[in-house]
CSV table of C-alpha atoms and ligand atoms in Angstrom, one decimal:
chain,number,residue,atom,x,y,z
A,1194,MET,CA,91.0,82.0,138.6
A,1195,ARG,CA,88.5,83.2,141.4
A,1196,TYR,CA,89.7,83.2,145.3
A,1197,ASN,CA,87.2,80.1,147.1
A,1198,GLY,CA,88.8,80.9,150.5
A,1199,GLN,CA,89.8,77.4,150.3
A,1200,MET,CA,93.3,77.3,149.4
A,1201,GLU,CA,97.0,77.8,151.0
A,1202,HIS,CA,96.8,81.3,152.2
A,1203,HIS,CA,101.2,82.6,153.1
A,1204,LYS,CA,101.7,86.0,153.8
A,1205,VAL,CA,104.5,86.2,151.5
A,1206,ILE,CA,105.6,83.7,148.5
A,1207,ILE,CA,108.7,84.1,146.6
A,1208,LEU,CA,108.6,82.3,143.2
A,1209,GLY,CA,112.1,81.5,142.1
A,1210,SER,CA,115.1,79.7,143.8
A,1211,GLY,CA,118.0,81.1,142.6
A,1212,PRO,CA,119.9,84.1,144.7
A,1213,ALA,CA,117.2,86.1,144.4
A,1214,GLY,CA,115.1,84.0,145.4
A,1215,LEU,CA,117.0,82.4,147.7
A,1216,THR,CA,118.5,86.0,148.9
A,1217,ALA,CA,115.3,87.2,149.1
A,1218,ALA,CA,113.7,84.1,151.4
A,1219,VAL,CA,116.7,84.7,154.3
A,1220,TYR,CA,115.1,88.6,154.3
A,1221,ALA,CA,111.9,88.1,154.5
A,1222,SER,CA,111.9,84.3,157.3
A,1223,ARG,CA,114.5,86.6,159.0
A,1224,ALA,CA,112.2,89.7,158.8
A,1225,SER,CA,109.5,86.7,160.7
A,1226,LEU,CA,107.4,86.1,157.5
A,1227,ASN,CA,107.7,82.7,156.9
A,1228,PRO,CA,107.7,82.8,153.3
A,1229,LEU,CA,106.6,80.0,151.7
A,1230,LEU,CA,108.9,79.5,148.2
A,1231,LEU,CA,108.2,78.0,145.3
A,1232,HIS,CA,110.5,76.8,143.1
A,1233,GLY,CA,109.9,74.2,138.6
A,1234,PRO,CA,111.6,71.1,138.7
A,1235,LEU,CA,115.0,72.5,138.3
A,1236,PRO,CA,115.7,74.0,141.7
A,1237,GLY,CA,119.7,77.3,142.3
A,1238,GLY,CA,118.5,78.0,138.9
A,1239,GLN,CA,121.7,79.4,136.3
A,1240,LEU,CA,123.9,78.7,139.2
A,1241,THR,CA,123.8,75.6,139.1
A,1242,THR,CA,124.5,75.0,135.8
A,1243,THR,CA,127.7,76.6,136.0
A,1244,THR,CA,131.2,75.2,137.7
A,1245,ASP,CA,133.8,77.7,139.5
A,1246,VAL,CA,131.9,81.2,141.0
A,1247,GLU,CA,135.0,83.3,141.6
A,1248,ASN,CA,132.9,86.7,141.4
A,1249,TYR,CA,131.1,86.4,144.3
A,1250,PRO,CA,132.6,87.6,147.1
A,1251,GLY,CA,133.4,86.0,150.4
A,1252,PHE,CA,134.8,83.1,148.3
A,1253,PRO,CA,138.5,84.8,147.9
A,1254,GLU,CA,139.4,80.4,146.2
A,1255,GLY,CA,136.0,80.9,144.6
A,1256,ILE,CA,132.9,78.2,144.8
A,1257,MET,CA,131.3,75.7,142.7
A,1258,GLY,CA,128.1,77.4,141.4
A,1259,PRO,CA,125.6,74.0,143.3
A,1260,ASP,CA,127.0,74.3,146.6
A,1261,LEU,CA,126.4,78.5,146.5
A,1262,MET,CA,123.4,76.9,145.4
A,1263,ILE,CA,123.1,74.8,148.7
A,1264,ALA,CA,124.4,77.4,151.2
A,1265,MET,CA,121.6,79.6,150.5
A,1266,GLU,CA,119.1,77.2,150.8
A,1267,ASN,CA,119.9,75.8,153.9
A,1268,GLN,CA,120.8,79.6,155.3
A,1269,ALA,CA,117.3,80.2,153.9
A,1270,LYS,CA,115.7,77.0,155.8
A,1271,ARG,CA,117.5,78.2,159.3
A,1272,PHE,CA,115.0,80.6,159.3
A,1273,GLY,CA,112.1,79.3,158.6
A,1274,THR,CA,111.7,79.2,154.6
A,1275,ILE,CA,109.4,76.8,153.2
A,1276,ILE,CA,110.7,75.3,149.4
A,1277,LYS,CA,108.0,73.2,147.5
A,1278,THR,CA,108.9,71.9,144.3
A,1279,GLU,CA,106.0,72.9,142.8
A,1280,VAL,CA,105.5,74.9,138.9
A,1281,VAL,CA,102.9,77.9,138.6
A,1282,THR,CA,100.9,78.1,135.7
A,1283,GLU,CA,98.5,80.3,136.4
A,1284,VAL,CA,98.9,84.1,138.2
A,1285,SER,CA,96.6,86.3,139.0
A,1286,LEU,CA,97.4,89.3,140.6
A,1287,SER,CA,94.6,91.5,139.7
A,1288,GLN,CA,92.8,91.1,143.5
A,1289,SER,CA,94.9,91.8,147.2
A,1290,LYS,CA,95.5,88.6,147.8
A,1291,LYS,CA,97.8,87.0,144.5
A,1292,ILE,CA,96.7,83.6,143.5
A,1293,LEU,CA,98.9,80.5,142.4
A,1294,LYS,CA,97.6,77.6,140.5
A,1295,ALA,CA,100.0,75.3,140.2
A,1296,GLY,CA,98.4,72.5,138.9
A,1297,SER,CA,95.0,70.6,141.2
A,1298,LYS,CA,97.1,73.2,144.3
A,1299,GLU,CA,96.5,76.8,144.7
A,1300,TYR,CA,97.9,79.1,146.4
A,1301,SER,CA,97.3,82.3,147.7
A,1302,CYS,CA,99.4,85.5,149.2
A,1303,ASP,CA,99.7,89.4,150.4
A,1304,ALA,CA,103.1,89.7,148.9
A,1305,LEU,CA,104.8,88.1,145.3
A,1306,ILE,CA,108.1,88.0,145.0
A,1307,ILE,CA,109.0,87.0,142.0
A,1308,ALA,CA,112.6,86.1,141.3
A,1309,THR,CA,112.2,83.5,138.0
A,1310,GLY,CA,115.4,84.3,136.2
A,1311,ALA,CA,115.9,84.1,132.8
A,1312,SER,CA,115.9,80.8,129.7
A,1313,ALA,CA,119.2,80.8,127.8
A,1314,LYS,CA,118.0,81.9,124.1
A,1315,LEU,CA,117.8,79.2,121.5
A,1316,ILE,CA,118.2,79.6,117.9
A,1317,GLY,CA,115.2,77.3,116.5
A,1318,LEU,CA,116.4,74.5,114.8
A,1319,PRO,CA,114.7,71.2,115.4
A,1320,GLU,CA,117.6,69.4,115.9
A,1321,GLU,CA,118.6,71.8,118.8
A,1322,LYS,CA,116.4,70.5,121.1
A,1323,GLU,CA,116.9,67.3,120.0
A,1324,LEU,CA,120.7,67.1,120.1
A,1325,MET,CA,120.2,69.3,124.1
A,1326,GLY,CA,122.8,67.2,125.9
A,1327,TYR,CA,124.3,65.5,123.0
A,1328,GLY,CA,126.5,68.1,121.9
A,1329,VAL,CA,124.4,70.8,121.8
A,1330,SER,CA,124.9,73.1,124.8
A,1331,THR,CA,123.8,76.2,126.0
A,1332,CYS,CA,126.6,76.4,129.1
A,1333,ALA,CA,130.4,76.1,127.9
A,1334,THR,CA,131.2,75.7,131.3
A,1335,CYS,CA,129.2,73.2,132.1
A,1336,ASP,CA,129.9,70.8,129.3
A,1337,GLY,CA,133.4,72.2,127.7
A,1338,ALA,CA,135.7,69.4,129.1
A,1339,PHE,CA,133.4,66.8,127.6
A,1340,PHE,CA,134.6,67.5,124.0
A,1341,ARG,CA,138.9,67.8,124.9
A,1342,GLY,CA,140.3,67.3,121.7
A,1343,LYS,CA,138.1,68.2,120.1
A,1344,PRO,CA,136.8,70.5,117.4
A,1345,MET,CA,133.9,72.2,118.3
A,1346,ALA,CA,131.1,75.1,118.2
A,1347,VAL,CA,130.4,79.0,119.5
A,1348,VAL,CA,127.2,80.4,117.8
A,1349,GLY,CA,126.7,84.1,118.8
A,1350,GLY,CA,128.5,87.6,118.8
A,1351,GLY,CA,128.0,89.2,122.0
A,1352,ASP,CA,129.7,88.9,125.3
A,1353,SER,CA,129.0,85.6,126.2
A,1354,ALA,CA,129.3,84.3,123.3
A,1355,CYS,CA,133.2,85.5,123.5
A,1356,GLU,CA,133.5,84.3,126.3
A,1357,GLU,CA,132.9,81.3,126.0
A,1358,ALA,CA,134.8,80.7,123.1
A,1359,SER,CA,137.9,81.6,124.7
A,1360,PHE,CA,137.0,79.3,127.7
A,1361,LEU,CA,136.4,76.3,125.6
A,1362,THR,CA,140.1,76.7,123.6
A,1363,LYS,CA,141.0,75.1,127.0
A,1364,PHE,CA,139.3,71.7,125.7
A,1365,GLY,CA,138.7,71.8,122.2
A,1366,SER,CA,141.2,71.1,119.9
A,1367,LYS,CA,139.4,74.3,117.6
A,1368,VAL,CA,136.5,77.0,117.6
A,1369,TYR,CA,134.5,78.1,115.4
A,1370,LEU,CA,132.5,81.1,115.4
A,1371,ILE,CA,130.1,81.6,114.8
A,1372,HIS,CA,128.2,85.0,113.8
A,1373,ARG,CA,125.3,85.9,111.4
A,1374,ARG,CA,126.9,89.3,111.1
A,1375,ASP,CA,130.6,90.8,110.3
A,1376,GLU,CA,131.3,92.5,113.2
A,1377,LEU,CA,130.7,90.9,117.3
A,1378,ARG,CA,128.6,92.9,119.8
A,1379,ALA,CA,130.8,92.1,122.2
A,1380,SER,CA,132.7,94.8,124.0
A,1381,LYS,CA,136.5,95.5,123.1
A,1382,ILE,CA,138.1,93.7,125.6
A,1383,MET,CA,136.4,90.4,124.7
A,1384,GLN,CA,136.4,90.7,121.3
A,1385,ASP,CA,140.4,90.9,120.7
A,1386,ARG,CA,140.5,87.7,123.5
A,1387,VAL,CA,138.4,86.4,121.0
A,1388,PHE,CA,140.7,87.9,117.7
A,1389,LYS,CA,144.4,87.2,119.3
A,1390,ASN,CA,143.5,83.2,120.2
A,1391,GLU,CA,144.7,81.6,117.7
A,1392,LYS,CA,142.9,78.5,118.2
A,1393,ILE,CA,139.5,80.4,118.0
A,1394,GLU,CA,138.0,80.8,113.7
A,1395,MET,CA,135.9,83.5,113.4
A,1396,VAL,CA,132.9,82.0,110.7
A,1397,TRP,CA,131.3,85.3,109.9
A,1398,ASN,CA,128.0,86.1,108.0
A,1399,ALA,CA,127.1,82.5,108.7
A,1400,THR,CA,124.0,81.4,111.2
A,1401,VAL,CA,123.4,77.3,111.7
A,1402,THR,CA,120.7,76.1,109.4
A,1403,LYS,CA,121.2,72.3,110.2
A,1404,ILE,CA,123.0,70.3,112.9
A,1405,ASN,CA,123.7,67.5,111.8
A,1406,GLY,CA,124.0,64.1,113.9
A,1407,SER,CA,122.6,61.7,116.8
A,1408,LYS,CA,122.1,61.0,120.3
A,1409,GLU,CA,123.9,57.6,119.6
A,1410,SER,CA,126.3,59.6,117.1
A,1411,GLY,CA,126.3,63.0,119.0
A,1412,VAL,CA,126.8,66.2,116.9
A,1413,LYS,CA,128.1,65.3,113.8
A,1414,SER,CA,128.9,68.7,112.0
A,1415,LEU,CA,126.6,71.9,111.6
A,1416,THR,CA,125.9,72.6,107.9
A,1417,LEU,CA,125.7,77.2,107.8
A,1418,SER,CA,124.0,79.1,105.5
A,1419,ASN,CA,126.6,80.5,103.2
A,1420,GLY,CA,127.4,76.4,102.6
A,1421,ARG,CA,130.2,75.6,104.4
A,1422,GLU,CA,130.2,72.0,106.7
A,1423,LEU,CA,132.2,72.6,110.0
A,1424,GLU,CA,132.9,69.1,111.4
A,1425,VAL,CA,132.3,69.5,115.0
A,1426,GLU,CA,131.2,67.4,118.1
A,1427,ALA,CA,129.3,70.1,119.7
A,1428,LEU,CA,127.5,73.5,119.1
A,1429,PHE,CA,126.9,75.4,122.0
A,1430,VAL,CA,124.6,77.9,121.6
A,1431,ALA,CA,125.2,81.7,123.0
A,1432,ILE,CA,122.7,84.6,121.8
A,1433,GLY,CA,121.3,85.7,125.0
A,1434,HIS,CA,118.8,85.2,126.9
A,1435,THR,CA,114.8,84.9,127.7
A,1436,PRO,CA,113.0,86.1,131.3
A,1437,ASN,CA,111.0,83.7,132.1
A,1438,THR,CA,107.5,86.5,132.4
A,1439,SER,CA,105.1,84.4,130.4
A,1440,LEU,CA,103.3,83.9,133.7
A,1441,PHE,CA,103.0,87.9,134.1
A,1442,LYS,CA,102.0,89.3,130.7
A,1443,GLY,CA,98.9,91.1,130.1
A,1444,SER,CA,99.6,91.8,134.4
A,1445,LEU,CA,103.1,93.0,134.9
A,1446,ASP,CA,105.0,96.3,132.8
A,1447,LEU,CA,107.9,94.8,131.0
A,1448,ASP,CA,109.7,95.7,128.4
A,1449,GLU,CA,110.4,95.1,124.7
A,1450,ASN,CA,111.8,92.3,125.6
A,1451,GLY,CA,109.5,90.9,128.3
A,1452,TYR,CA,111.8,91.6,131.0
A,1453,ILE,CA,110.0,93.0,134.7
A,1454,VAL,CA,110.2,96.6,134.7
A,1455,PRO,CA,109.6,97.6,138.2
A,1456,LYS,CA,109.2,101.4,139.9
A,1457,THR,CA,112.7,102.9,139.5
A,1458,GLY,CA,115.3,102.7,142.6
A,1459,SER,CA,112.6,99.6,143.9
A,1460,THR,CA,111.4,96.0,143.2
A,1461,HIS,CA,108.2,97.1,142.9
A,1462,THR,CA,106.5,97.1,139.9
A,1463,ASN,CA,103.5,98.3,138.6
A,1464,ILE,CA,100.8,96.4,141.1
A,1465,GLU,CA,100.7,97.3,144.2
A,1466,GLY,CA,102.0,94.0,146.6
A,1467,VAL,CA,104.1,92.5,143.3
A,1468,PHE,CA,107.9,93.1,143.3
A,1469,ALA,CA,110.3,91.3,140.7
A,1470,CYS,CA,114.2,90.6,142.4
A,1471,GLY,CA,117.3,89.5,139.8
A,1472,ASP,CA,117.5,88.6,136.6
A,1473,VAL,CA,113.0,89.0,136.0
A,1474,GLN,CA,113.8,92.5,136.2
A,1475,ASP,CA,118.4,92.3,134.7
A,1476,HIS,CA,119.3,92.1,131.5
A,1477,VAL,CA,122.3,94.7,132.0
A,1478,TYR,CA,124.1,93.1,135.0
A,1479,ARG,CA,122.9,89.6,135.1
A,1480,GLN,CA,125.5,88.5,138.3
A,1481,ALA,CA,125.1,86.2,140.9
A,1482,ILE,CA,125.7,89.1,143.8
A,1483,THR,CA,123.6,92.1,141.5
A,1484,ALA,CA,120.7,89.3,141.4
A,1485,ALA,CA,121.1,88.7,145.6
A,1486,GLY,CA,120.9,92.1,146.3
A,1487,SER,CA,117.9,92.3,144.8
A,1488,GLY,CA,116.3,89.9,146.8
A,1489,CYS,CA,117.2,91.5,149.5
A,1490,MET,CA,116.2,94.3,147.9
A,1491,ALA,CA,112.9,93.3,147.2
A,1492,ALA,CA,112.2,91.0,151.2
A,1493,ILE,CA,112.8,95.0,152.1
A,1494,ASP,CA,110.4,96.6,149.8
A,1495,ALA,CA,108.1,93.3,150.2
A,1496,GLU,CA,108.2,93.2,154.2
A,1497,ARG,CA,108.0,98.0,154.4
A,1498,TRP,CA,105.4,97.5,152.1
A,1499,LEU,CA,102.5,95.0,154.0
A,1500,ALA,CA,103.8,97.0,157.5
A,1501,HIS,CA,102.6,100.5,156.2
A,1502,GLY,CA,101.0,100.2,152.9
A,1503,ALA,CA,98.9,97.3,152.9
B,669,NAP,P1,123.5,89.6,123.5
B,669,NAP,O1,124.7,90.6,124.3
B,669,NAP,O2,122.5,90.2,123.4
B,669,NAP,O3,124.1,89.3,122.6
B,669,NAP,C1,124.0,88.4,121.7
B,669,NAP,C2,125.1,88.2,120.0
B,669,NAP,O4,123.6,87.3,120.2
B,669,NAP,C3,124.4,88.6,119.7
B,669,NAP,O5,126.3,88.4,119.3
B,669,NAP,C4,123.6,87.9,118.7
B,669,NAP,O6,123.2,88.5,117.1
B,669,NAP,C5,123.3,86.6,118.1
B,669,NAP,N1,122.2,86.0,117.9
B,669,NAP,C6,120.7,86.8,118.3
B,669,NAP,N2,119.7,85.8,118.3
B,669,NAP,C7,120.3,85.3,117.5
B,669,NAP,C8,119.5,84.3,116.3
B,669,NAP,N3,118.3,83.2,116.5
B,669,NAP,N4,120.3,83.2,115.4
B,669,NAP,C9,122.2,83.7,115.3
B,669,NAP,N5,122.8,85.2,116.7
B,669,NAP,C10,122.0,85.3,117.5
B,669,NAP,O7,123.9,88.9,124.8
B,669,NAP,P2,124.3,88.1,125.9
B,669,NAP,O8,125.6,87.3,124.9
B,669,NAP,O9,124.7,87.1,126.5
B,669,NAP,O10,125.5,88.9,126.5
B,669,NAP,C11,124.0,89.9,127.3
B,669,NAP,C12,124.4,90.2,128.3
B,669,NAP,O11,125.2,90.1,129.4
B,669,NAP,C13,125.5,91.9,128.2
B,669,NAP,O12,125.0,92.6,128.8
B,669,NAP,C14,126.9,91.5,128.3
B,669,NAP,O13,128.0,92.7,128.1
B,669,NAP,C15,127.0,90.4,129.1
B,669,NAP,N6,127.8,90.1,130.1
B,669,NAP,C16,128.9,90.2,130.2
B,669,NAP,C17,129.9,89.2,130.7
B,669,NAP,C18,131.2,89.7,130.9
B,669,NAP,O14,131.7,91.1,131.3
B,669,NAP,N7,132.4,88.8,131.4
B,669,NAP,C19,129.8,87.8,130.0
B,669,NAP,C20,128.6,87.5,129.2
B,669,NAP,C21,127.5,88.4,129.5
B,669,NAP,P3,123.4,90.3,117.0
B,669,NAP,O15,124.6,91.0,117.0
B,669,NAP,O16,123.1,90.7,115.0
B,669,NAP,O17,122.7,91.0,117.6
């Protein structure tokens, strides 16, 4: 991509509309940087796939994830952030003007704030995608209640899988927790919670090799690598997340799992004028509040860099 001088230019472009991107937008717009925020077809990030958020400070009774994101968006717009739906398919970060291609449109900016988040990993079975939303899910809080009184399964062995399995026992007649090894990766407290729960049956040393069912019937059963067939009506995949960094491979420093590696204690990346915040650079905390905090840092870093470093 070459800058041809005719593209739409902004001082600051923010990619992503989760808590990190929207907090960066609030700060950047209050600093009179008139940011443009671009997001894909599902705005709001991962919080829009949850129900109650009970650990975001300031909401003693909790708040629904989508409501929190709408509030953040309105706050960003109030100070002048322009928000557009655009799927960015290519970026060029090597010149002083960063260039972003979205379909037939091109944008350029002096400072780019990346807040593209992370997506749930899938097992990789063909039926998994086909039956997503028809009994297969990556979000127990979103879909668990649809399977009230039914048997369900969770695959994974980390904190997410344990949390989801425990949560699903509120609805399910029984929850199988299928793990590929003979010990969980999850923290001790989460493991204890799972082991004490009479509705959870551990299925050790097994993987799901086939999801049986159809869009019409929903999920009917799972075939496991040990030959066992589990009759369940839902499968929740909780095997971790992948950072949304495919656009930046080859230009930004990424760790072995694909997360952006910012300079220690800041949101600066290895490229001048490019900043990263939220889950795209954080595989440890992964919380809405830490994402929002790093979004604030990214806007302040960008503002200072534009004032003194450009
Ligand atoms: P994780 O810790 O990376 O665990 C992923 C689990 O999925 C592992 O047990 C892994 O098995 C299994 N797995 C990975 N790929 C698989 C595959 N293809 N087929 C079958 N199993 C597969 O991910 P996470 O549970 O999402 O947690 C991520 C981070 O968020 C952690 O730091 C966690 O502590 C944090 N978190 C915290 C909380 C909380 O404190 N409330 C809740 C959720 C998450 P192996 O063990 O064999 O590798």
